[in-house]
Structures are given as structure tokens and as C-alpha cells.
Amino acid sequence: MMTTQDIDRGWLAEAIRKIEADYNRSADTHLIRLDLPKYPGITLYLKDESSHPTGSLKHRLARSLFLYALCNAWIGPDTCIIEASSGSTAVSEAYFARMLGLRFIAVVPETTAVPKLDAIRFHGGEIHTVADPRTVYAVCQRLAIETGGHYLDQFTYAERATDWRGNNNIAESIFAQMAQEKHPVPSWIVCGAGTGGTSATIGRFIRYQRHATRLCVADPVHSVFHRHFADRAVTAIPEGCASKIEGIGRPRVEASFMPAIIERMIAVEDADSVGAMRALSLAIGRRVGGSTGTNLWACARIVEEMARAGTEGSIVTLLCDGGDRYRDTYYDDAWLAEHGIAWQAAGERMRALLLERP
Ligand SMILES: *Cc1c(COP(=O)(O)O)cnc(C)c1O
């Protein structure tokens, strides 16, 4: 790693200016309102993170990780940037690395789907494959030493790289966009956990602003996070995380995951995530990703509980990424059948919730 004196302050200032100028040219993401015909007193909102330039909520994380590393003087003009990610994070980080003229290497399992590798390469990133997925972290550390580079390490730094008190983080943006609604302070915000960074930012912001909103994390059944939430002694699952939902659910509890600020976790079957994803795509007229389906399934559970208790209010969840990257998986009926994902019943149930009149 470089020392502060090694890094040219002029280069550093220019690097930060480029990221800030890019931000300044960008618009905020939309908050989409979804009325539920059956439940007129309850409204769902979707924070549409698919509209970032690199297509997912990882755009926010990548920007934060780069700014954090730059201001820590961990990155200079010749630093090779390295990350353990086979998906959205690497795509967004490759975008920022190219903006700064830096080499970027994504360390990925060799089984990673070609479209994802193409997306990383499209933004100028390089791919380093490993045979055993469990070795990605160690390989990143080794590559950082060999290249004199910097391992961004999303699973450690996601929770601390973001300004959780404000600076238009995702939570501040949600509350600002809710200001004119009938129930401006949501009863619940529902999100998933991959790094845990998004839930950490939202949970802290809610406390800091002293809102009554509660935070629910929707987690794939095959993930360790909800098991750790129920029993803090559980920190890894020996069988590995078999979840098919990309971006969320992990086999080990990551350093960035902050369970104490989560009120509730809901475990969701992959088939229910896919059914909800398909139904939501019909309801809003465009395809969303699998983790958005997981979020929606958990929202539906909360909607039904609120309706039974006779409470009104709003629930905000995240549209984490669009469905284009999943054309050959979650949107391919043959692929789903091949992987034993029987999603139709869940899809029908969710379609009824979103579209049917009472
Ligand atoms: C990373 C990711 C999440 C989870 O967000 P974290 O802040 O990492 O917990 C959800 N959905 C998708 C598609 C993701 O890529």
C-alpha cells in the first residue's frame, strides 16, 4: 500500500473532482408508487435503483468505496483496483476505475455467467477467475500485494464507506421523496442484504432522524444472515449458500452486516422471489431483478399483517436492478424448470395482490 506522501495531491483532487462532477450530472433515482386495489389504506413504494448509469444500487456503493479509498490515500494514479465480485459491484466499480484511468480486476468464480463478465469488460474491467469460490478473498489480497494495488473489499467496507447521516444517501433520498405522500413516514422499509451496506445505511439514518419507521431485511432461505439474526452464534453455513437469487444471501456473515439495527428478517424461498419478480414485472410493465422479487414477497407479508390489524400506512422497498441481465435465467421458463424453481403459484398470488380488485 502507498503512503500519503507518495500520492500526488493534484492527481487526487482531480480524481475526486471527476467523481463529484459525474454525480453532479446525474439525477436522483425515482420513487415509484404502487397502489394496491385490495388495500386502499396501504401504499407500496419502490425506490428504483435500476436507473443508475451502471444499472443497480451498487452504483452508490462503488462511488462510496472509491471516495473512501481516495480520501484515505489508498489509491494513486498507478494503483490497480481489485475486487471480489461476480456481479453488479464489479460492473459499477469498473465504471469508476475507468473514469479515473485505473486498471480494474474483478476476481470471480470460473462458473460466473458470461453476460456478467461481458458487462464488467464493457466498462473496461479485467477478469481473474478462480476454481474454488471460497478463495476469492485470499486471491484478491494476493493480487493486491503482487500488483501494489488496492483491494476495495466491499464486504468489509460497504457499511462504513457511505455517509449514513445524509449526503443524499439512499435513506435520505427516500424520506425526501416521501415528503408529500399521505403517509410520509413509512411504517416499514424493506431491503435485502448482500454486503449489508444498504440496510446499515437505512437503519442508522432512521435512528439518527428519530423516525418511527422499522427496517425489515428480506433474505433468501439459503442465506446465513437470517439465521445469524435469530442466533448470533451462527456465523456461517457449512453447506454454502445455495440461493439462486443474485446479489443477496451469503454463506458467511460479512463484516458489513449490522443485525442490531434491523427490526425483523423474513426468509424467502427462491420460488417465491421469482414469482414475485415476475408478477411485479407485469404490474409495472418492465422486468426487474430477482432480489426485487424477494423484497416484494416480504412486503406482501407485511401488507397482509397490516390489513388484518386494520392499520394504514406506507411501505418502501427497493427495485435493486432491472431484469435484462436475467433474460436467460429468471425470465427463461426452461431454465427455471431445470433448476427446480416452481414459481407459478407464488406468481399468481403476487399478481392478485398487485392487480386484482377486491
Ligand atoms: C448488492 C445487491 C443487493 C444487496 O445490497 P447490499 O447493500 O450489498 O446489502 C440487493 N440486490 C442486488 C441486485 C444487489 O446487487
Coordinates of C-alpha atoms and ligand atoms in Angstrom, one line a residue:
M1 CA 0.0 0.0 0.0
M2 CA 1.1 3.5 -0.7
T3 CA 1.8 6.1 1.9
T4 CA 0.2 9.5 1.9
Q5 CA 3.4 11.3 0.7
D6 CA 3.6 9.0 -2.3
I7 CA 0.3 10.2 -3.7
D8 CA 0.2 13.3 -5.8
R9 CA -2.3 15.7 -4.2
G10 CA -3.1 17.2 -7.6
W11 CA -4.0 13.8 -9.1
L12 CA -6.1 13.1 -6.0
A13 CA -8.0 16.4 -6.3
E14 CA -8.7 15.7 -10.0
A15 CA -9.9 12.2 -9.3
I16 CA -12.3 13.4 -6.7
R17 CA -13.5 16.2 -8.9
K18 CA -14.2 13.7 -11.7
I19 CA -16.4 11.6 -9.4
E20 CA -18.2 14.6 -8.0
A21 CA -18.8 16.1 -11.4
D22 CA -20.3 12.7 -12.6
Y23 CA -22.6 12.8 -9.6
N24 CA -23.5 16.4 -10.3
R25 CA -24.6 15.4 -13.8
S26 CA -26.7 12.6 -12.5
A27 CA -30.4 12.7 -11.5
D28 CA -31.7 11.0 -8.4
T29 CA -33.5 7.7 -8.8
H30 CA -37.3 7.6 -8.9
L31 CA -39.6 6.5 -6.2
I32 CA -42.4 4.6 -7.9
R33 CA -45.8 4.4 -6.2
L34 CA -47.8 1.2 -6.3
D35 CA -51.4 1.4 -5.2
L36 CA -52.9 -1.9 -4.0
P37 CA -56.5 -2.2 -5.2
K38 CA -57.4 -4.6 -2.4
Y39 CA -55.9 -2.4 0.3
P40 CA -56.7 1.3 -0.3
G41 CA -55.1 2.3 3.1
I42 CA -51.7 0.8 2.3
T43 CA -49.4 2.0 -0.3
L44 CA -46.2 0.4 -1.6
Y45 CA -43.3 2.4 -2.9
L46 CA -40.3 1.2 -5.0
K47 CA -37.0 3.1 -4.9
D48 CA -35.9 2.4 -8.5
E49 CA -32.1 1.8 -8.3
S50 CA -32.0 0.3 -11.8
S51 CA -31.9 3.8 -13.2
H52 CA -28.3 4.4 -12.2
P53 CA -25.7 4.6 -15.1
T54 CA -24.5 1.1 -14.3
G55 CA -28.0 -0.3 -13.6
S56 CA -28.1 -1.2 -9.9
L57 CA -27.9 0.0 -6.4
K58 CA -24.2 -1.0 -6.5
H59 CA -23.5 2.3 -8.3
R60 CA -23.9 4.1 -4.9
L61 CA -21.6 1.6 -3.2
A62 CA -18.9 1.8 -5.9
R63 CA -18.9 5.6 -5.7
S64 CA -18.7 5.5 -1.9
L65 CA -15.9 2.9 -1.9
F66 CA -13.8 4.9 -4.4
L67 CA -14.3 8.2 -2.5
Y68 CA -13.4 6.4 0.8
A69 CA -10.3 4.8 -0.6
L70 CA -9.2 8.1 -2.3
C71 CA -9.7 10.2 0.8
N72 CA -7.8 7.6 2.8
A73 CA -4.9 8.0 0.3
W74 CA -5.2 4.3 -0.5
I75 CA -5.4 4.9 -4.3
G76 CA -3.0 6.8 -6.5
P77 CA -2.6 7.3 -10.3
D78 CA -0.9 3.9 -10.7
T79 CA -2.9 1.8 -8.3
C80 CA -4.5 -1.3 -9.7
I81 CA -8.0 -1.8 -8.3
I82 CA -9.1 -5.3 -7.2
E83 CA -12.4 -6.6 -6.0
A84 CA -14.1 -9.9 -5.2
S85 CA -17.4 -9.7 -7.1
S86 CA -19.0 -11.7 -9.9
G87 CA -21.8 -9.3 -10.4
S88 CA -23.2 -5.8 -10.1
T89 CA -20.5 -4.4 -7.8
A90 CA -17.7 -5.2 -10.2
V91 CA -19.7 -3.6 -13.1
S92 CA -20.1 -0.4 -11.2
E93 CA -16.5 -0.4 -9.9
A94 CA -15.2 -0.9 -13.4
Y95 CA -17.1 2.2 -14.4
F96 CA -15.5 4.3 -11.8
A97 CA -12.0 2.8 -12.3
R98 CA -12.2 3.7 -16.0
M99 CA -13.3 7.3 -15.1
L100 CA -10.1 7.6 -13.1
G101 CA -7.9 5.9 -15.7
L102 CA -7.1 3.0 -13.3
R103 CA -6.7 -0.7 -14.1
F104 CA -9.5 -2.8 -12.6
I105 CA -9.5 -6.6 -11.9
A106 CA -12.6 -8.5 -10.8
V107 CA -11.9 -11.8 -9.1
V108 CA -14.7 -14.2 -9.9
P109 CA -15.6 -17.9 -9.7
E110 CA -15.0 -19.6 -13.0
T111 CA -18.7 -20.6 -13.1
T112 CA -19.8 -16.9 -13.4
A113 CA -22.3 -16.4 -16.3
V114 CA -20.8 -14.9 -19.5
P115 CA -23.3 -11.9 -19.7
K116 CA -21.9 -10.7 -16.3
L117 CA -18.3 -11.0 -17.4
D118 CA -19.3 -9.1 -20.6
A119 CA -20.8 -6.3 -18.5
I120 CA -17.6 -6.0 -16.5
R121 CA -15.4 -6.0 -19.6
F122 CA -17.8 -3.5 -21.3
H123 CA -16.8 -1.0 -18.6
G124 CA -13.1 -1.8 -19.2
G125 CA -12.6 -4.3 -16.3
E126 CA -10.4 -7.4 -16.4
I127 CA -11.4 -10.8 -15.2
H128 CA -9.4 -13.1 -13.0
T129 CA -11.2 -16.5 -12.5
V130 CA -10.7 -18.9 -9.6
A131 CA -11.7 -22.5 -9.5
D132 CA -12.9 -22.5 -5.8
P133 CA -15.3 -19.7 -5.0
R134 CA -14.2 -19.7 -1.3
T135 CA -10.7 -18.5 -2.3
V136 CA -11.8 -15.2 -3.9
Y137 CA -10.9 -13.1 -0.8
A138 CA -7.4 -14.6 -0.4
V139 CA -6.8 -14.2 -4.2
C140 CA -7.7 -10.5 -4.0
Q141 CA -5.3 -10.0 -1.2
R142 CA -2.5 -11.7 -3.1
L143 CA -3.2 -9.8 -6.3
A144 CA -3.1 -6.5 -4.3
I145 CA 0.3 -7.4 -3.0
E146 CA 1.6 -8.6 -6.3
T147 CA 0.4 -5.5 -8.3
G148 CA 1.0 -3.0 -5.5
G149 CA -2.8 -2.4 -5.9
H150 CA -5.8 -1.8 -3.6
Y151 CA -8.4 -4.4 -2.8
L152 CA -11.7 -2.4 -2.4
D153 CA -13.3 -5.2 -0.2
Q154 CA -17.0 -4.4 -0.4
F155 CA -17.9 -7.0 2.2
T156 CA -15.8 -5.2 4.8
Y157 CA -16.2 -1.5 3.9
A158 CA -19.8 -1.2 2.5
E159 CA -21.2 -0.3 5.9
R160 CA -18.6 2.4 6.7
A161 CA -17.9 4.0 3.2
T162 CA -21.3 5.5 2.9
D163 CA -22.2 8.8 4.7
W164 CA -25.1 7.3 6.8
R165 CA -26.2 10.7 8.2
G166 CA -27.1 12.2 4.9
N167 CA -25.3 13.5 1.7
N168 CA -28.3 12.2 -0.3
N169 CA -27.7 8.6 0.7
I170 CA -30.5 6.2 -0.3
A171 CA -32.3 6.7 3.0
E172 CA -32.2 10.5 3.0
S173 CA -33.4 10.4 -0.7
I174 CA -36.3 8.1 0.2
F175 CA -37.6 10.3 3.1
A176 CA -37.3 13.4 1.0
Q177 CA -39.2 11.8 -1.9
M178 CA -41.9 10.6 0.5
A179 CA -42.5 14.1 2.0
Q180 CA -45.7 14.9 0.1
E181 CA -47.3 11.4 0.4
K182 CA -50.3 10.6 2.6
H183 CA -48.1 8.6 5.0
P184 CA -44.7 10.3 4.5
V185 CA -43.0 8.3 7.2
P186 CA -43.1 4.7 6.1
S187 CA -44.3 2.1 8.6
W188 CA -41.6 -0.2 7.2
I189 CA -38.6 -0.1 4.8
V190 CA -37.8 -3.5 3.3
C191 CA -34.5 -4.3 1.7
G192 CA -32.2 -7.3 1.1
A193 CA -28.6 -7.9 2.3
G194 CA -25.6 -8.8 0.2
T195 CA -22.9 -6.8 1.8
G196 CA -25.4 -5.4 4.3
G197 CA -24.4 -1.9 3.4
T198 CA -27.8 -0.7 2.3
S199 CA -29.6 -2.0 5.4
A200 CA -26.8 -0.4 7.6
T201 CA -27.3 3.0 6.0
I202 CA -31.1 2.9 6.2
G203 CA -31.2 1.6 9.8
R204 CA -28.7 4.2 11.1
F205 CA -30.5 7.0 9.2
I206 CA -33.8 6.1 10.7
R207 CA -32.4 6.2 14.2
Y208 CA -30.5 9.4 13.6
Q209 CA -33.6 11.2 12.2
R210 CA -35.7 9.6 15.1
H211 CA -38.3 8.3 12.7
A212 CA -40.7 5.6 13.8
T213 CA -40.0 3.5 10.6
R214 CA -38.9 0.0 11.2
L215 CA -36.4 -1.9 9.0
C216 CA -37.1 -5.4 7.6
V217 CA -34.5 -7.4 5.7
A218 CA -35.8 -10.0 3.2
D219 CA -33.3 -12.8 2.9
P220 CA -33.1 -16.0 0.8
V221 CA -33.9 -19.1 2.8
H222 CA -30.4 -20.5 1.9
S223 CA -28.6 -17.5 3.3
V224 CA -26.8 -17.3 6.7
F225 CA -27.9 -13.7 7.5
H226 CA -31.4 -14.6 8.8
R227 CA -30.0 -17.5 10.8
H228 CA -27.4 -15.2 12.4
F229 CA -30.2 -12.7 13.1
A230 CA -32.1 -15.4 15.1
D231 CA -29.0 -16.7 16.8
R232 CA -25.8 -14.6 16.8
A233 CA -23.7 -17.7 17.4
V234 CA -24.4 -18.8 13.8
T235 CA -21.8 -17.1 11.6
A236 CA -21.5 -19.4 8.6
I237 CA -23.4 -22.2 6.9
P238 CA -21.3 -25.3 6.2
E239 CA -23.2 -26.3 3.1
G240 CA -22.5 -22.9 1.4
C241 CA -25.3 -20.5 0.3
A242 CA -27.3 -22.3 -2.3
S243 CA -29.6 -19.3 -3.0
K244 CA -30.2 -18.7 -6.7
I245 CA -31.1 -15.0 -6.1
E246 CA -28.2 -12.9 -7.2
G247 CA -26.8 -10.0 -5.1
I248 CA -28.3 -11.2 -1.8
G249 CA -27.8 -14.0 0.7
R250 CA -24.3 -15.1 1.8
P251 CA -22.7 -18.3 3.1
R252 CA -20.8 -16.3 5.9
V253 CA -21.8 -13.3 7.9
E254 CA -19.9 -10.4 6.3
A255 CA -18.3 -7.6 8.4
S256 CA -20.6 -5.1 6.8
F257 CA -23.8 -6.7 8.1
M258 CA -25.3 -4.9 11.1
P259 CA -28.1 -7.0 12.7
A260 CA -28.8 -4.8 15.7
I261 CA -30.4 -2.1 13.6
I262 CA -32.8 -4.5 11.8
E263 CA -36.2 -5.0 13.5
R264 CA -37.2 -8.0 11.5
M265 CA -35.9 -10.5 8.9
I266 CA -38.1 -12.5 6.6
A267 CA -36.7 -15.7 4.9
V268 CA -38.0 -16.1 1.4
E269 CA -37.9 -19.2 -0.8
D270 CA -36.3 -18.7 -4.2
A271 CA -39.5 -19.8 -6.0
D272 CA -41.4 -17.1 -4.1
S273 CA -38.8 -14.5 -5.0
V274 CA -39.1 -15.4 -8.7
G275 CA -42.9 -15.5 -8.6
A276 CA -43.0 -12.0 -7.0
M277 CA -40.4 -10.8 -9.5
R278 CA -42.5 -12.0 -12.5
A279 CA -45.7 -10.5 -11.1
L280 CA -44.1 -7.1 -10.4
S281 CA -42.7 -7.0 -13.9
L282 CA -46.3 -7.5 -15.3
A283 CA -47.6 -4.8 -12.9
I284 CA -45.1 -2.1 -13.8
G285 CA -44.5 -3.1 -17.4
R286 CA -40.8 -3.9 -17.3
R287 CA -38.5 -6.5 -16.0
V288 CA -37.0 -6.3 -12.5
G289 CA -34.2 -8.5 -10.9
G290 CA -34.7 -11.4 -8.5
S291 CA -33.8 -9.6 -5.3
T292 CA -36.5 -7.1 -6.0
G293 CA -38.9 -10.1 -6.0
T294 CA -37.5 -11.2 -2.6
N295 CA -38.2 -7.7 -1.3
L296 CA -41.7 -7.7 -2.7
W297 CA -42.6 -11.1 -1.2
A298 CA -41.6 -9.8 2.3
C299 CA -43.6 -6.6 1.7
A300 CA -46.7 -8.7 0.8
R301 CA -46.4 -10.5 4.2
I302 CA -46.3 -7.1 6.0
V303 CA -49.2 -5.7 3.9
E304 CA -51.4 -8.7 4.9
E305 CA -50.4 -8.3 8.6
M306 CA -51.2 -4.6 8.5
A307 CA -54.5 -5.2 6.8
R308 CA -55.5 -7.8 9.3
A309 CA -54.6 -5.4 12.2
G310 CA -56.6 -2.6 10.5
T311 CA -53.6 -0.3 10.2
E312 CA -52.9 2.1 7.3
G313 CA -49.6 3.3 6.1
S314 CA -46.8 3.2 3.6
I315 CA -44.1 0.6 2.9
V316 CA -41.0 1.4 0.9
T317 CA -38.8 -1.2 -0.8
L318 CA -36.1 -1.2 -3.4
L319 CA -36.1 -2.1 -7.0
C320 CA -32.4 -3.2 -6.9
D321 CA -31.7 -3.8 -10.5
G322 CA -33.5 -4.4 -13.8
G323 CA -34.3 -7.8 -15.4
D324 CA -32.2 -7.5 -18.6
R325 CA -29.3 -9.4 -17.1
Y326 CA -31.6 -12.3 -16.1
R327 CA -33.1 -12.9 -19.5
D328 CA -31.5 -16.4 -19.8
T329 CA -32.2 -17.3 -16.1
Y330 CA -35.2 -16.0 -14.1
Y331 CA -37.1 -15.0 -17.3
D332 CA -36.5 -18.3 -19.0
D333 CA -39.2 -20.8 -18.1
A334 CA -36.9 -23.7 -19.2
W335 CA -34.1 -22.6 -17.0
L336 CA -36.4 -22.3 -14.0
A337 CA -37.8 -25.8 -14.6
E338 CA -34.3 -27.2 -15.0
H339 CA -33.3 -25.7 -11.6
G340 CA -36.5 -26.9 -9.9
I341 CA -37.9 -23.5 -9.3
A342 CA -41.7 -23.8 -9.2
W343 CA -42.6 -20.2 -9.1
Q344 CA -46.1 -20.2 -10.7
A345 CA -48.2 -20.3 -7.6
A346 CA -46.3 -17.5 -5.9
G347 CA -46.5 -15.5 -9.2
E348 CA -50.3 -15.9 -9.2
R349 CA -50.6 -14.9 -5.5
M350 CA -48.5 -11.8 -6.1
R351 CA -50.3 -10.9 -9.3
A352 CA -53.6 -11.0 -7.2
L353 CA -52.1 -8.7 -4.6
L354 CA -50.8 -6.1 -7.1
L355 CA -53.5 -6.1 -9.7
E356 CA -56.8 -7.7 -8.6
R357 CA -59.7 -5.6 -7.4
P358 CA -61.5 -6.7 -4.2
Ligands
LIG1 C1 -25.9 -6.0 -3.6 C2 -27.3 -6.2 -4.0 C3 -28.3 -6.2 -3.1 C4 -28.0 -6.0 -1.6 O1 -27.4 -4.8 -1.2 P1 -26.3 -4.6 -0.1 O2 -26.2 -3.2 0.2 O3 -25.0 -5.2 -0.7 O4 -26.7 -5.4 1.1 C5 -29.6 -6.4 -3.5 N1 -29.9 -6.7 -4.8 C6 -28.9 -6.7 -5.8 C7 -29.3 -6.9 -7.2 C8 -27.6 -6.4 -5.4 O5 -26.6 -6.4 -6.4

